[in-house]
Amino acid sequence: MTDVAAGAAAARGGLPDRDLRSRVAVRVNDDVRQLDLDNRTTLLDALREQVGLTGTKKGCDHGQCGACTVLLDGRRVQSCLVLAVTLDGAEVVTVEDLAPAGDLHPLQSRFLERDAYQCGYCTPGQLCSATGMLAEARRGWPSAVTTDLVADRTALTDAEIRERMSGNLCRCAAYPNIVAAIRDVAAAGGAA
Amino acid sequence: MRAFRYHRPRDIAEAVAVVAAEPDATYLGGGTNLVDLMKLGVARPGLLVDVTRLPLDTIGTLPDGGLRIGATVRNSDLAADLTVRRDFPMLARALLAGASGQLRNMATVGGNLLQRTRCLYFQDVTKPCNKREPGAGCAAREGQHRDLAILGTSDACVATHPSDLAVALAALDAVVEVQEPAGPRDIPLAELLRLPGDEPDRETTMVRGGLVTAVRVPPLPYARVSTYRKARDRASFAFAAGSVAAAVGLDDGTVRDVRLAFGAVAHRPWRAYVAEDALRGQPATPESFGRAADAELAAAQPLRDNGFKVPLVRNLTVATLTDLVDSHRRAAAWVP
Ligand SMILES: Cc1cc2nc3c(=O)[nH]c(=O)nc-3n(C[C@H](O)[C@H](O)[C@H](O)COP(=O)(O)OP(=O)(O)OC[C@H]3O[C@@H](n4cnc5c(N)ncnc54)[C@H](O)[C@@H]3O)c2cc1C
Ligand code: SF4
Ligand code: FES
Ligand code: FES
């Protein structure tokens, strides 16, 4: 060990560097990626800085804004609070892969048509979140504003969409158009 | 963030042994609270023991009609469970009132119960906080404490427990199954989380290394008509300013039995035993509900800026119990 490396190890409480890093295999969109990570790396930073997928955005980095939303094993989560080291064998879908290359996902089309953004910074998170949310609704999950908790299926009224999307903030306040775009897709059957 | 090692235990016994043996090891659930606190420098573990792949992720029905919920069941899966929605609606409603869709998909039951306070000074390492650093003082008492506790506080700490789920579980007399280095133990939820006293840094009655493995909810037939009501600064995605979990069993117009717990008012979910005792045998009217809430809240010691919680929780109690009585009446009038 060089003096520098030994000094750095001492600063980490004497632990050898290898214990503080991990190798994980994560399927990101279509590719299995072998990631060699500092254990502190969040999924968000791994995606942006190691995988090179910068569609996923960092807003707050504390779970409060939803800009970093991705689909993890099919469920929407905030990638800023997920440690990448936990993801060996997991499957991540980002905004880049919601639709096949060159195509648009129905949500993306409706966001365009409904002008559901201004600066666009929150949009990738809104799209991934809405994708996960529509899947939850198809499975019959209720929300805080659902009156009949035991109904098989709850219609996605504007109030339902707003509640279910409350984890995604939009600093430009494009909310009315975001709700409209999602309502269109929900009305057309939810889009897989 | 301090660098840390990461370990995925083979089984429960190994998880507990590893954490018990290393003073700076801690369990990692969904990470939605812990990872945030690590970024803030408030939590500085040297070893994370990831419990999310342990076989603790199932919801089972017990022979007596109760529920057994594994500690790593995600909040969203618990809220979506049909038995929970049908038999314990207050539980589903409390979960759905918490955080956001994304966070509920990550958050585990164990992590939710053991999440740390949202007190601003606890989260800011440049400020004095007895919970983070025993003896340092409490910046909240004279500072921003609008969101903090009015019941069961101490000179040392006025923090609140932020969980919605825990309030419903307290009302339902839930029992927490923990695995400690010495073996398994059952702890009533009401006794798992402590009041601050002189040691606000000690938050639970588990010994170090204790792992929450499951939560049992005993049957409560009248909880089929129960609910959770939460008041907050915005309509969604905000912690409670005050909340109420309630169920009431009626004999004609009289309160036969009642469960009532308050959230966002104390260092742990506040089971309103005084109000419950005052209500049994009384007419199920808004007047009785108000008197019972007043009796419970007589012990409140609000600070400069959080006195609003007293009438808030009182009004939530009256409104929630009144709604439940109406629901019972509608259910009784309903002829299939
Ligand atoms: C922006 C935001 C808004 C939120 N709003 C709400 C809200 O409105 N209502 C609400 O109730 N919550 C809210 N939360 C909090 C959220 O519910 C919690 O962060 C979550 O429930 C914690 O669960 P987790 O599995 O992610 O825990 P982790 O972050 O993994 O762990 C939390 C703590 O529990 C310990 N732990 C975890 N599992 C176990 C176990 N099995 N045994 C022993 N110890 C364990 C960890 O060591 C850690 O100390 C919010 C969070 C954020 C970030
Ligand atoms: S209220 Fe408790 S958590 Fe907040 S600053 Fe005071 S001691 Fe710390
Ligand atoms: S960047 Fe993850 S929630 Fe804001
Ligand atoms: S479009 Fe600008 S933040 Fe939403």
Coordinates of C-alpha atoms and ligand atoms in Angstrom, one line a residue:
Chain A
M1 CA 0.0 0.0 0.0
T2 CA 1.3 3.4 -0.9
D3 CA 1.5 6.1 1.8
V4 CA -1.4 7.9 0.2
A5 CA -3.5 4.8 0.0
A6 CA -2.6 4.0 3.6
G7 CA -3.6 7.5 4.7
A8 CA -6.8 7.3 2.8
A9 CA -7.5 3.9 4.4
A10 CA -6.8 5.3 7.9
A11 CA -9.2 8.1 7.2
R12 CA -11.9 5.5 6.5
G13 CA -11.2 3.9 9.9
G14 CA -8.5 1.6 8.7
L15 CA -10.7 -0.4 6.4
P16 CA -9.2 -1.6 3.1
D17 CA -10.7 0.1 0.1
R18 CA -12.1 -3.2 -1.3
D19 CA -14.7 -3.5 1.5
L20 CA -16.0 -0.1 0.7
R21 CA -16.6 -0.9 -2.9
S22 CA -18.8 -3.5 -4.6
R23 CA -19.5 -5.1 -7.9
V24 CA -23.1 -5.5 -8.9
A25 CA -24.8 -6.6 -12.1
V26 CA -27.9 -4.6 -12.8
R27 CA -30.1 -4.8 -15.9
V28 CA -30.6 -1.2 -17.0
N29 CA -33.1 -0.9 -19.9
D30 CA -31.9 -3.6 -22.3
D31 CA -28.4 -4.2 -21.0
V32 CA -26.9 -5.9 -18.0
R33 CA -24.3 -3.6 -16.6
Q34 CA -21.5 -4.7 -14.4
L35 CA -21.0 -1.8 -12.1
D36 CA -17.9 -1.3 -9.9
L37 CA -19.1 1.1 -7.2
D38 CA -18.2 3.0 -4.1
N39 CA -20.9 1.7 -1.8
R40 CA -22.2 5.2 -1.2
T41 CA -23.3 5.6 -4.9
T42 CA -27.0 6.1 -5.3
L43 CA -28.8 4.5 -8.2
L44 CA -29.4 8.1 -9.5
D45 CA -25.6 8.9 -9.6
A46 CA -24.8 5.4 -11.0
L47 CA -27.2 6.0 -13.9
R48 CA -26.1 9.5 -14.7
E49 CA -22.3 9.1 -14.1
Q50 CA -21.5 5.5 -14.8
V51 CA -24.1 4.2 -17.2
G52 CA -24.3 7.6 -19.0
L53 CA -28.0 7.8 -18.9
T54 CA -28.7 11.4 -18.0
G55 CA -32.5 11.4 -18.7
T56 CA -33.1 10.7 -15.0
K57 CA -32.8 14.1 -13.2
K58 CA -31.5 15.1 -9.8
G59 CA -33.8 17.7 -8.2
C60 CA -33.5 17.6 -4.4
D61 CA -31.4 14.4 -3.8
H62 CA -33.5 13.8 -0.6
G63 CA -36.7 12.0 -1.8
Q64 CA -38.8 15.2 -1.8
C65 CA -39.3 16.0 -5.5
G66 CA -39.7 12.9 -7.7
A67 CA -37.4 14.1 -10.5
C68 CA -35.3 11.0 -10.1
T69 CA -38.1 8.5 -10.4
V70 CA -37.3 5.3 -12.3
L71 CA -38.9 1.9 -12.5
L72 CA -37.2 -0.7 -10.3
D73 CA -38.4 -4.3 -10.9
G74 CA -41.4 -2.7 -12.4
R75 CA -42.3 -0.3 -9.6
R76 CA -41.7 3.4 -9.4
V77 CA -39.1 4.5 -6.9
Q78 CA -36.9 7.5 -6.3
S79 CA -33.4 6.6 -7.4
C80 CA -31.8 9.2 -5.2
L81 CA -32.6 7.2 -2.1
V82 CA -31.7 3.7 -3.5
L83 CA -28.1 2.6 -2.9
A84 CA -26.9 1.0 -6.1
V85 CA -25.0 -1.6 -4.1
T86 CA -28.3 -3.2 -3.1
L87 CA -29.4 -3.8 -6.7
D88 CA -27.4 -6.9 -7.7
G89 CA -29.8 -8.8 -10.1
A90 CA -32.4 -6.0 -10.2
E91 CA -34.0 -4.5 -13.3
V92 CA -34.1 -0.8 -13.8
V93 CA -36.1 1.0 -16.5
T94 CA -35.4 4.7 -17.1
V95 CA -37.2 7.4 -19.2
E96 CA -34.8 6.5 -22.1
D97 CA -36.5 3.1 -22.4
L98 CA -40.2 3.8 -21.8
A99 CA -40.7 3.3 -25.6
P100 CA -38.6 1.5 -28.2
A101 CA -35.9 3.6 -29.8
G102 CA -37.5 6.2 -32.2
D103 CA -41.0 5.7 -30.7
L104 CA -42.9 7.6 -28.1
H105 CA -44.7 6.0 -25.2
P106 CA -48.4 7.1 -25.1
L107 CA -47.6 9.2 -22.1
Q108 CA -44.8 11.0 -23.9
S109 CA -47.2 11.7 -26.9
R110 CA -49.9 13.1 -24.6
F111 CA -47.4 15.2 -22.7
L112 CA -46.3 16.7 -26.0
E113 CA -49.9 17.3 -27.2
R114 CA -51.1 18.6 -23.8
D115 CA -48.0 20.8 -23.3
A116 CA -47.5 19.2 -19.9
Y117 CA -44.2 21.0 -19.1
Q118 CA -42.4 24.2 -19.3
C119 CA -38.7 23.7 -18.5
G120 CA -39.0 20.0 -18.7
Y121 CA -36.7 19.2 -15.8
C122 CA -39.4 17.3 -13.9
T123 CA -40.7 15.5 -17.0
P124 CA -38.7 12.3 -17.0
G125 CA -39.7 11.7 -13.4
Q126 CA -43.3 12.5 -14.2
L127 CA -43.3 10.1 -17.1
C128 CA -41.7 7.2 -15.1
S129 CA -44.0 7.9 -12.1
A130 CA -47.1 8.0 -14.3
T131 CA -46.1 4.7 -15.9
G132 CA -45.8 3.1 -12.5
M133 CA -48.9 4.8 -11.2
L134 CA -51.0 3.5 -14.1
A135 CA -49.8 0.0 -13.4
E136 CA -50.7 0.3 -9.8
A137 CA -54.2 1.5 -10.7
R138 CA -54.6 -1.5 -13.1
R139 CA -53.8 -3.7 -10.1
G140 CA -56.6 -2.1 -8.2
W141 CA -54.5 -0.2 -5.7
P142 CA -56.5 2.4 -3.8
S143 CA -55.2 5.9 -2.9
A144 CA -55.7 8.3 0.0
V145 CA -58.7 9.9 -1.8
T146 CA -60.4 6.6 -2.8
T147 CA -63.8 6.4 -1.1
D148 CA -64.4 2.6 -1.5
L149 CA -61.2 1.0 -0.3
V150 CA -62.3 -2.5 -1.3
A151 CA -63.4 -1.7 -4.9
D152 CA -61.7 -3.9 -7.5
R153 CA -60.8 -0.9 -9.6
T154 CA -61.0 2.8 -9.0
A155 CA -61.6 5.3 -11.8
L156 CA -58.7 7.7 -12.3
T157 CA -60.5 11.0 -11.8
D158 CA -58.5 14.1 -11.7
A159 CA -58.5 14.0 -7.9
E160 CA -57.1 10.4 -8.0
I161 CA -54.4 11.4 -10.5
R162 CA -53.3 14.4 -8.4
E163 CA -53.1 12.3 -5.3
R164 CA -51.3 9.5 -6.9
M165 CA -48.8 11.8 -8.6
S166 CA -48.2 14.0 -5.5
G167 CA -44.7 12.6 -5.2
N168 CA -43.7 14.5 -8.3
L169 CA -43.3 18.2 -7.9
C170 CA -43.2 20.6 -10.9
R171 CA -41.5 23.9 -10.2
C172 CA -43.1 25.3 -13.3
A173 CA -46.5 24.3 -12.0
A174 CA -47.6 22.5 -15.2
Y175 CA -49.9 20.4 -13.1
P176 CA -53.1 21.0 -14.9
N177 CA -51.6 19.8 -18.2
I178 CA -49.8 16.9 -16.6
V179 CA -53.1 15.7 -15.1
A180 CA -54.8 16.1 -18.5
A181 CA -52.1 14.1 -20.3
I182 CA -52.3 11.3 -17.8
R183 CA -56.1 11.4 -17.8
D184 CA -56.0 10.9 -21.6
V185 CA -53.8 7.9 -21.3
A186 CA -55.8 6.4 -18.5
A187 CA -59.0 6.9 -20.4
A188 CA -57.5 5.1 -23.4
G189 CA -56.9 2.0 -21.3
G190 CA -53.8 2.9 -19.3
A191 CA -51.1 1.9 -21.8
A192 CA -48.9 -1.0 -20.8
Chain B
M1 CA -21.2 10.7 3.6
R2 CA -19.0 8.4 5.6
A3 CA -17.7 5.4 3.6
F4 CA -19.3 2.1 4.7
R5 CA -19.2 -1.6 4.2
Y6 CA -22.3 -3.4 2.9
H7 CA -23.5 -6.8 4.0
R8 CA -26.4 -9.0 2.8
P9 CA -27.0 -11.5 5.6
R10 CA -28.0 -15.1 4.9
D11 CA -30.6 -15.3 7.6
I12 CA -32.1 -13.5 10.6
A13 CA -29.6 -14.9 13.1
E14 CA -26.6 -13.8 11.1
A15 CA -28.1 -10.3 10.6
V16 CA -28.5 -9.9 14.3
A17 CA -25.1 -11.3 15.2
V18 CA -23.4 -9.0 12.7
V19 CA -25.1 -5.8 13.9
A20 CA -24.7 -6.8 17.6
A21 CA -21.0 -7.3 17.1
E22 CA -20.2 -4.1 15.4
P23 CA -21.0 -0.8 17.3
D24 CA -21.3 1.2 14.1
A25 CA -23.4 -1.3 12.1
T26 CA -27.0 -0.6 11.3
Y27 CA -29.9 -2.3 9.4
L28 CA -30.9 -1.0 6.0
G29 CA -34.5 -1.4 5.0
G30 CA -35.9 0.6 2.1
G31 CA -33.3 3.3 2.9
T32 CA -35.8 6.2 2.4
N33 CA -35.0 7.6 5.9
L34 CA -31.5 6.1 6.5
V35 CA -29.9 7.1 3.2
D36 CA -31.3 10.6 3.6
L37 CA -29.8 10.9 7.1
M38 CA -26.5 9.5 5.9
K39 CA -26.4 12.2 3.2
L40 CA -27.0 14.8 5.9
G41 CA -24.3 13.4 8.1
V42 CA -26.8 12.6 10.8
A43 CA -26.4 8.9 10.5
R44 CA -22.8 7.7 10.1
P45 CA -22.9 3.9 10.0
G46 CA -19.7 2.0 9.0
L47 CA -21.5 -1.1 8.0
L48 CA -25.0 -1.5 6.5
V49 CA -26.7 -4.8 6.9
D50 CA -29.4 -5.0 4.2
V51 CA -32.5 -6.8 5.5
T52 CA -34.6 -6.5 2.4
R53 CA -33.8 -9.9 1.0
L54 CA -34.5 -11.8 4.3
P55 CA -37.7 -13.9 4.1
L56 CA -39.7 -11.3 6.0
D57 CA -41.9 -10.0 3.2
T58 CA -45.2 -11.8 3.6
I59 CA -48.6 -10.9 5.0
G60 CA -50.4 -13.7 6.7
T61 CA -53.8 -14.2 8.4
L62 CA -53.7 -15.7 11.9
P63 CA -56.1 -18.4 13.0
D64 CA -57.9 -15.8 15.3
G65 CA -58.5 -13.5 12.3
G66 CA -55.6 -11.2 13.1
L67 CA -52.7 -10.4 10.8
R68 CA -49.0 -11.1 10.8
I69 CA -47.1 -8.6 8.7
G70 CA -43.4 -9.3 7.9
A71 CA -41.0 -6.5 8.6
T72 CA -39.8 -6.0 5.1
V73 CA -43.3 -5.9 3.5
R74 CA -43.3 -2.6 1.5
N75 CA -45.8 0.0 2.7
S76 CA -47.5 0.0 -0.7
D77 CA -48.0 -3.7 -0.7
L78 CA -49.5 -3.6 2.8
A79 CA -51.9 -0.8 1.8
A80 CA -53.0 -2.8 -1.3
D81 CA -53.6 -6.0 0.7
L82 CA -57.3 -6.9 0.4
T83 CA -57.6 -8.2 4.0
V84 CA -56.1 -5.0 5.3
R85 CA -58.4 -2.9 3.2
R86 CA -61.5 -4.8 4.3
D87 CA -60.7 -5.7 8.0
F88 CA -58.5 -2.8 9.0
P89 CA -59.2 0.2 6.9
M90 CA -57.5 2.5 9.3
L91 CA -54.3 0.7 8.6
A92 CA -54.7 1.1 4.8
R93 CA -55.7 4.7 5.2
A94 CA -52.8 5.5 7.4
L95 CA -50.4 4.0 4.9
L96 CA -51.9 5.8 2.0
A97 CA -51.8 9.1 3.8
G98 CA -48.0 8.7 4.2
A99 CA -45.3 10.0 1.9
S100 CA -45.8 9.4 -1.9
G101 CA -46.4 6.5 -4.2
Q102 CA -42.7 6.1 -4.9
L103 CA -41.7 6.2 -1.3
R104 CA -44.3 3.7 -0.2
N105 CA -43.0 1.3 -2.9
M106 CA -39.6 1.5 -1.1
A107 CA -40.4 1.9 2.6
T108 CA -40.6 -1.2 4.7
V109 CA -42.8 -1.8 7.7
G110 CA -39.8 -2.1 10.1
G111 CA -38.2 1.0 8.7
N112 CA -41.4 2.9 8.9
L113 CA -41.7 2.2 12.6
L114 CA -38.1 3.0 13.3
Q115 CA -37.8 6.1 11.2
R116 CA -36.3 9.1 12.9
T117 CA -37.9 12.4 13.8
R118 CA -38.3 15.2 11.2
C119 CA -37.2 17.8 13.8
L120 CA -35.2 20.3 11.7
Y121 CA -32.4 20.5 14.2
F122 CA -32.0 16.8 14.5
Q123 CA -31.4 16.9 10.7
D124 CA -28.9 19.7 10.8
V125 CA -25.6 18.7 12.3
T126 CA -24.6 22.3 12.9
K127 CA -27.4 22.8 15.5
P128 CA -27.5 21.6 19.1
C129 CA -29.7 18.5 19.5
N130 CA -29.9 16.2 22.5
K131 CA -31.2 13.4 20.4
R132 CA -28.2 13.5 18.0
E133 CA -25.7 14.5 20.7
P134 CA -26.7 13.9 24.3
G135 CA -26.1 16.9 26.4
A136 CA -25.8 19.4 23.5
G137 CA -29.1 21.1 24.2
C138 CA -32.3 21.4 22.3
A139 CA -32.5 24.1 19.6
A140 CA -36.2 23.4 19.0
R141 CA -37.6 24.5 22.3
E142 CA -36.9 28.2 21.6
G143 CA -36.6 27.7 17.8
Q144 CA -38.9 26.3 15.2
H145 CA -41.2 23.8 16.9
R146 CA -44.5 24.4 15.2
D147 CA -44.5 20.7 14.0
L148 CA -43.3 19.3 17.3
A149 CA -44.8 17.6 20.3
I150 CA -47.5 18.8 22.8
L151 CA -47.8 15.5 24.9
G152 CA -45.3 13.5 26.8
T153 CA -42.4 15.9 26.1
S154 CA -39.4 16.4 28.3
D155 CA -37.0 19.3 28.9
A156 CA -34.5 17.4 26.8
C157 CA -36.6 16.9 23.7
V158 CA -39.9 17.8 22.1
A159 CA -39.6 15.8 18.9
T160 CA -42.4 13.9 17.3
H161 CA -42.5 10.4 15.8
P162 CA -43.4 11.1 12.1
S163 CA -45.0 7.8 11.1
D164 CA -48.6 7.6 10.1
L165 CA -48.6 3.8 10.0
A166 CA -47.5 3.6 13.7
V167 CA -50.5 5.6 14.8
A168 CA -52.9 3.1 13.3
L169 CA -50.9 0.2 14.7
A170 CA -50.9 1.7 18.2
A171 CA -54.7 2.1 18.0
L172 CA -55.0 -1.6 17.0
D173 CA -52.9 -2.9 19.9
A174 CA -50.2 -4.3 17.5
V175 CA -47.4 -6.4 18.9
V176 CA -43.9 -6.1 17.4
E177 CA -41.9 -9.3 17.0
V178 CA -38.2 -8.6 17.5
Q179 CA -35.1 -10.7 17.3
E180 CA -32.5 -9.7 19.8
P181 CA -29.0 -11.2 20.3
A182 CA -30.5 -13.1 23.3
G183 CA -33.4 -14.4 21.2
P184 CA -36.9 -13.5 20.0
R185 CA -39.2 -11.3 22.0
D186 CA -42.7 -9.8 21.6
I187 CA -43.0 -6.1 22.4
P188 CA -46.4 -4.3 22.3
L189 CA -46.0 -1.4 19.9
A190 CA -47.0 1.0 22.6
E191 CA -43.9 0.0 24.5
L192 CA -41.4 -0.3 21.6
L193 CA -41.1 3.4 21.1
R194 CA -40.1 5.5 24.1
L195 CA -41.0 8.9 25.4
P196 CA -37.9 11.1 25.4
G197 CA -37.3 11.7 29.1
D198 CA -33.7 12.4 29.9
E199 CA -32.5 10.1 27.1
P200 CA -34.0 11.3 23.8
D201 CA -31.2 9.5 22.0
R202 CA -32.7 6.2 23.1
E203 CA -35.7 5.7 21.0
T204 CA -36.7 2.1 21.4
T205 CA -36.8 -0.5 24.1
M206 CA -35.0 -3.0 22.0
V207 CA -31.4 -3.9 22.9
R208 CA -28.7 -2.9 20.4
G209 CA -28.8 -5.2 17.4
G210 CA -32.5 -5.8 17.8
L211 CA -34.2 -6.6 14.5
V212 CA -37.9 -6.1 13.9
T213 CA -39.1 -9.2 12.2
A214 CA -42.9 -8.9 12.1
V215 CA -45.8 -7.0 13.4
R216 CA -48.9 -8.8 14.6
V217 CA -52.3 -7.1 14.6
P218 CA -54.9 -8.8 16.8
P219 CA -58.5 -9.2 15.4
L220 CA -60.9 -6.3 16.1
P221 CA -64.2 -6.9 14.4
Y222 CA -65.5 -3.4 14.8
A223 CA -62.4 -2.1 13.1
R224 CA -64.0 -3.0 9.8
V225 CA -65.5 0.5 10.3
S226 CA -62.4 2.5 11.2
T227 CA -60.3 5.2 9.6
Y228 CA -57.3 7.4 9.8
R229 CA -57.6 11.1 9.3
K230 CA -54.6 13.4 8.8
A231 CA -54.4 17.2 8.8
R232 CA -51.4 18.7 7.0
D233 CA -50.1 21.8 5.4
R234 CA -50.8 20.7 1.9
A235 CA -53.3 18.2 0.5
S236 CA -50.8 15.4 -0.1
F237 CA -47.1 14.4 0.3
A238 CA -46.6 16.1 3.7
F239 CA -46.1 14.9 7.2
A240 CA -49.0 15.3 9.6
A241 CA -49.6 18.4 11.6
G242 CA -52.0 16.2 13.6
S243 CA -53.7 12.9 12.9
V244 CA -56.2 10.5 14.4
A245 CA -56.7 6.8 14.0
A246 CA -60.1 5.6 15.3
A247 CA -62.5 2.8 15.5
V248 CA -65.7 2.6 17.6
G249 CA -67.9 -0.3 18.6
L250 CA -71.5 0.7 19.2
D251 CA -74.5 -0.7 21.2
D252 CA -77.4 1.1 19.8
G253 CA -76.4 4.7 20.4
T254 CA -73.8 3.9 23.1
V255 CA -70.1 3.5 22.8
R256 CA -69.4 -0.1 23.7
D257 CA -65.7 0.1 23.0
V258 CA -63.4 2.6 21.2
R259 CA -59.8 2.8 19.9
L260 CA -58.2 6.2 19.5
A261 CA -54.6 7.2 18.8
F262 CA -53.1 10.6 17.9
G263 CA -50.2 11.2 15.5
A264 CA -47.7 14.1 15.3
V265 CA -48.3 15.1 18.9
A266 CA -45.6 13.1 20.8
H267 CA -42.4 11.2 20.6
R268 CA -44.3 8.1 19.9
P269 CA -47.8 7.4 18.6
W270 CA -50.2 8.6 21.3
R271 CA -52.7 6.1 22.3
A272 CA -55.6 8.1 23.9
Y273 CA -56.4 5.8 26.8
V274 CA -57.9 8.7 28.9
A275 CA -60.3 9.5 26.1
E276 CA -61.1 5.9 25.5
D277 CA -62.0 5.3 29.2
A278 CA -64.1 8.5 29.2
L279 CA -66.1 7.3 26.2
R280 CA -67.0 3.7 27.1
G281 CA -70.7 3.6 28.1
Q282 CA -71.3 7.1 26.9
P283 CA -73.7 8.2 24.2
A284 CA -72.0 8.3 20.8
T285 CA -72.5 12.0 20.2
P286 CA -70.2 14.8 19.2
E287 CA -70.6 16.2 22.7
S288 CA -69.2 13.0 24.3
F289 CA -66.4 12.9 21.8
G290 CA -65.4 16.5 22.5
R291 CA -65.4 15.9 26.3
A292 CA -63.3 12.8 25.9
A293 CA -60.8 14.6 23.6
D294 CA -60.6 17.4 26.1
A295 CA -59.9 15.0 28.9
E296 CA -57.0 13.5 26.9
L297 CA -55.6 16.8 25.9
A298 CA -55.7 18.3 29.4
A299 CA -52.2 16.9 29.7
A300 CA -51.0 18.9 26.7
Q301 CA -48.1 21.3 27.2
P302 CA -47.8 23.2 24.0
L303 CA -44.8 25.3 23.2
R304 CA -44.9 28.9 21.9
D305 CA -45.9 28.0 18.3
N306 CA -47.7 24.6 18.4
G307 CA -50.7 25.3 20.6
F308 CA -52.9 25.0 17.5
K309 CA -52.4 21.3 17.7
V310 CA -54.7 21.1 20.8
P311 CA -57.9 22.3 19.0
L312 CA -56.7 20.6 15.8
V313 CA -56.6 17.1 17.3
R314 CA -59.7 17.8 19.3
N315 CA -61.6 18.7 16.2
L316 CA -60.2 15.8 14.2
T317 CA -61.3 13.4 17.0
V318 CA -64.8 14.7 17.1
A319 CA -65.2 14.8 13.3
T320 CA -63.6 11.3 12.8
L321 CA -65.7 9.6 15.5
T322 CA -68.9 11.3 14.3
D323 CA -68.1 10.1 10.7
L324 CA -67.6 6.5 12.0
V325 CA -70.9 6.6 13.9
D326 CA -72.6 7.6 10.6
S327 CA -70.8 4.8 8.7
H328 CA -72.1 2.3 11.3
R329 CA -75.6 3.7 10.9
R330 CA -75.4 3.4 7.1
A331 CA -74.1 -0.1 7.3
A332 CA -76.9 -1.1 9.7
A333 CA -79.5 0.4 7.4
W334 CA -78.1 -1.3 4.4
V335 CA -80.3 -4.3 3.4
P336 CA -78.7 -6.5 0.6
Ligands
LIG1 C1 -40.1 13.3 1.4 C2 -40.6 12.3 2.4 C3 -41.9 12.4 2.8 C4 -42.3 11.4 3.8 N1 -43.6 11.6 4.2 C5 -44.1 10.7 5.2 C6 -45.4 10.8 5.7 O1 -46.2 11.6 5.3 N2 -45.8 9.8 6.6 C7 -44.9 8.9 7.1 O2 -45.3 8.0 7.9 N3 -43.7 8.8 6.6 C8 -43.2 9.6 5.7 N4 -42.0 9.5 5.2 C9 -41.1 8.6 5.8 C10 -41.1 7.2 5.3 O3 -42.3 6.6 5.5 C11 -39.9 6.5 5.9 O4 -38.7 7.0 5.5 C12 -40.0 5.0 5.7 O5 -41.2 4.4 6.1 C13 -38.8 4.3 6.3 O6 -38.8 2.9 5.9 P1 -37.5 2.3 5.2 O7 -37.7 0.9 5.0 O8 -37.1 3.1 4.0 O9 -36.5 2.6 6.4 P2 -34.9 2.8 6.3 O10 -34.6 4.2 5.9 O11 -34.2 1.7 5.6 O12 -34.6 2.6 7.9 C14 -35.1 3.5 8.9 C15 -34.5 3.1 10.2 O13 -35.0 1.9 10.7 C16 -34.0 1.0 10.9 N5 -34.5 -0.3 10.4 C17 -35.0 -0.6 9.1 N6 -35.6 -1.8 9.1 C18 -35.4 -2.4 10.3 C19 -35.7 -3.6 11.0 N7 -36.4 -4.6 10.3 N8 -35.4 -3.8 12.3 C20 -34.7 -2.9 13.0 N9 -34.4 -1.7 12.4 C21 -34.7 -1.4 11.2 C22 -32.8 1.5 10.1 O14 -31.6 1.1 10.7 C23 -33.0 3.0 10.2 O15 -32.5 3.4 11.4 C24 -41.5 10.4 4.2 C25 -40.2 10.3 3.7 C26 -39.7 11.3 2.8 C27 -38.3 11.1 2.3
SF4_2 S1 -36.7 18.4 19.9 FE1 -35.4 16.6 20.2 S2 -34.7 16.2 18.1 FE2 -35.4 18.3 18.0 S3 -33.6 19.6 18.6 FE3 -34.6 19.2 20.5 S4 -33.5 17.3 21.2 FE4 -33.1 17.5 19.0
FES3 S1 -33.9 14.0 -6.7 FE1 -34.8 12.2 -5.9 S2 -36.7 12.9 -5.1 FE2 -35.7 14.7 -5.7
FES4 S1 -41.7 21.5 -16.3 FE1 -40.3 22.7 -15.1 S2 -40.3 21.6 -13.3 FE2 -41.9 20.7 -14.3

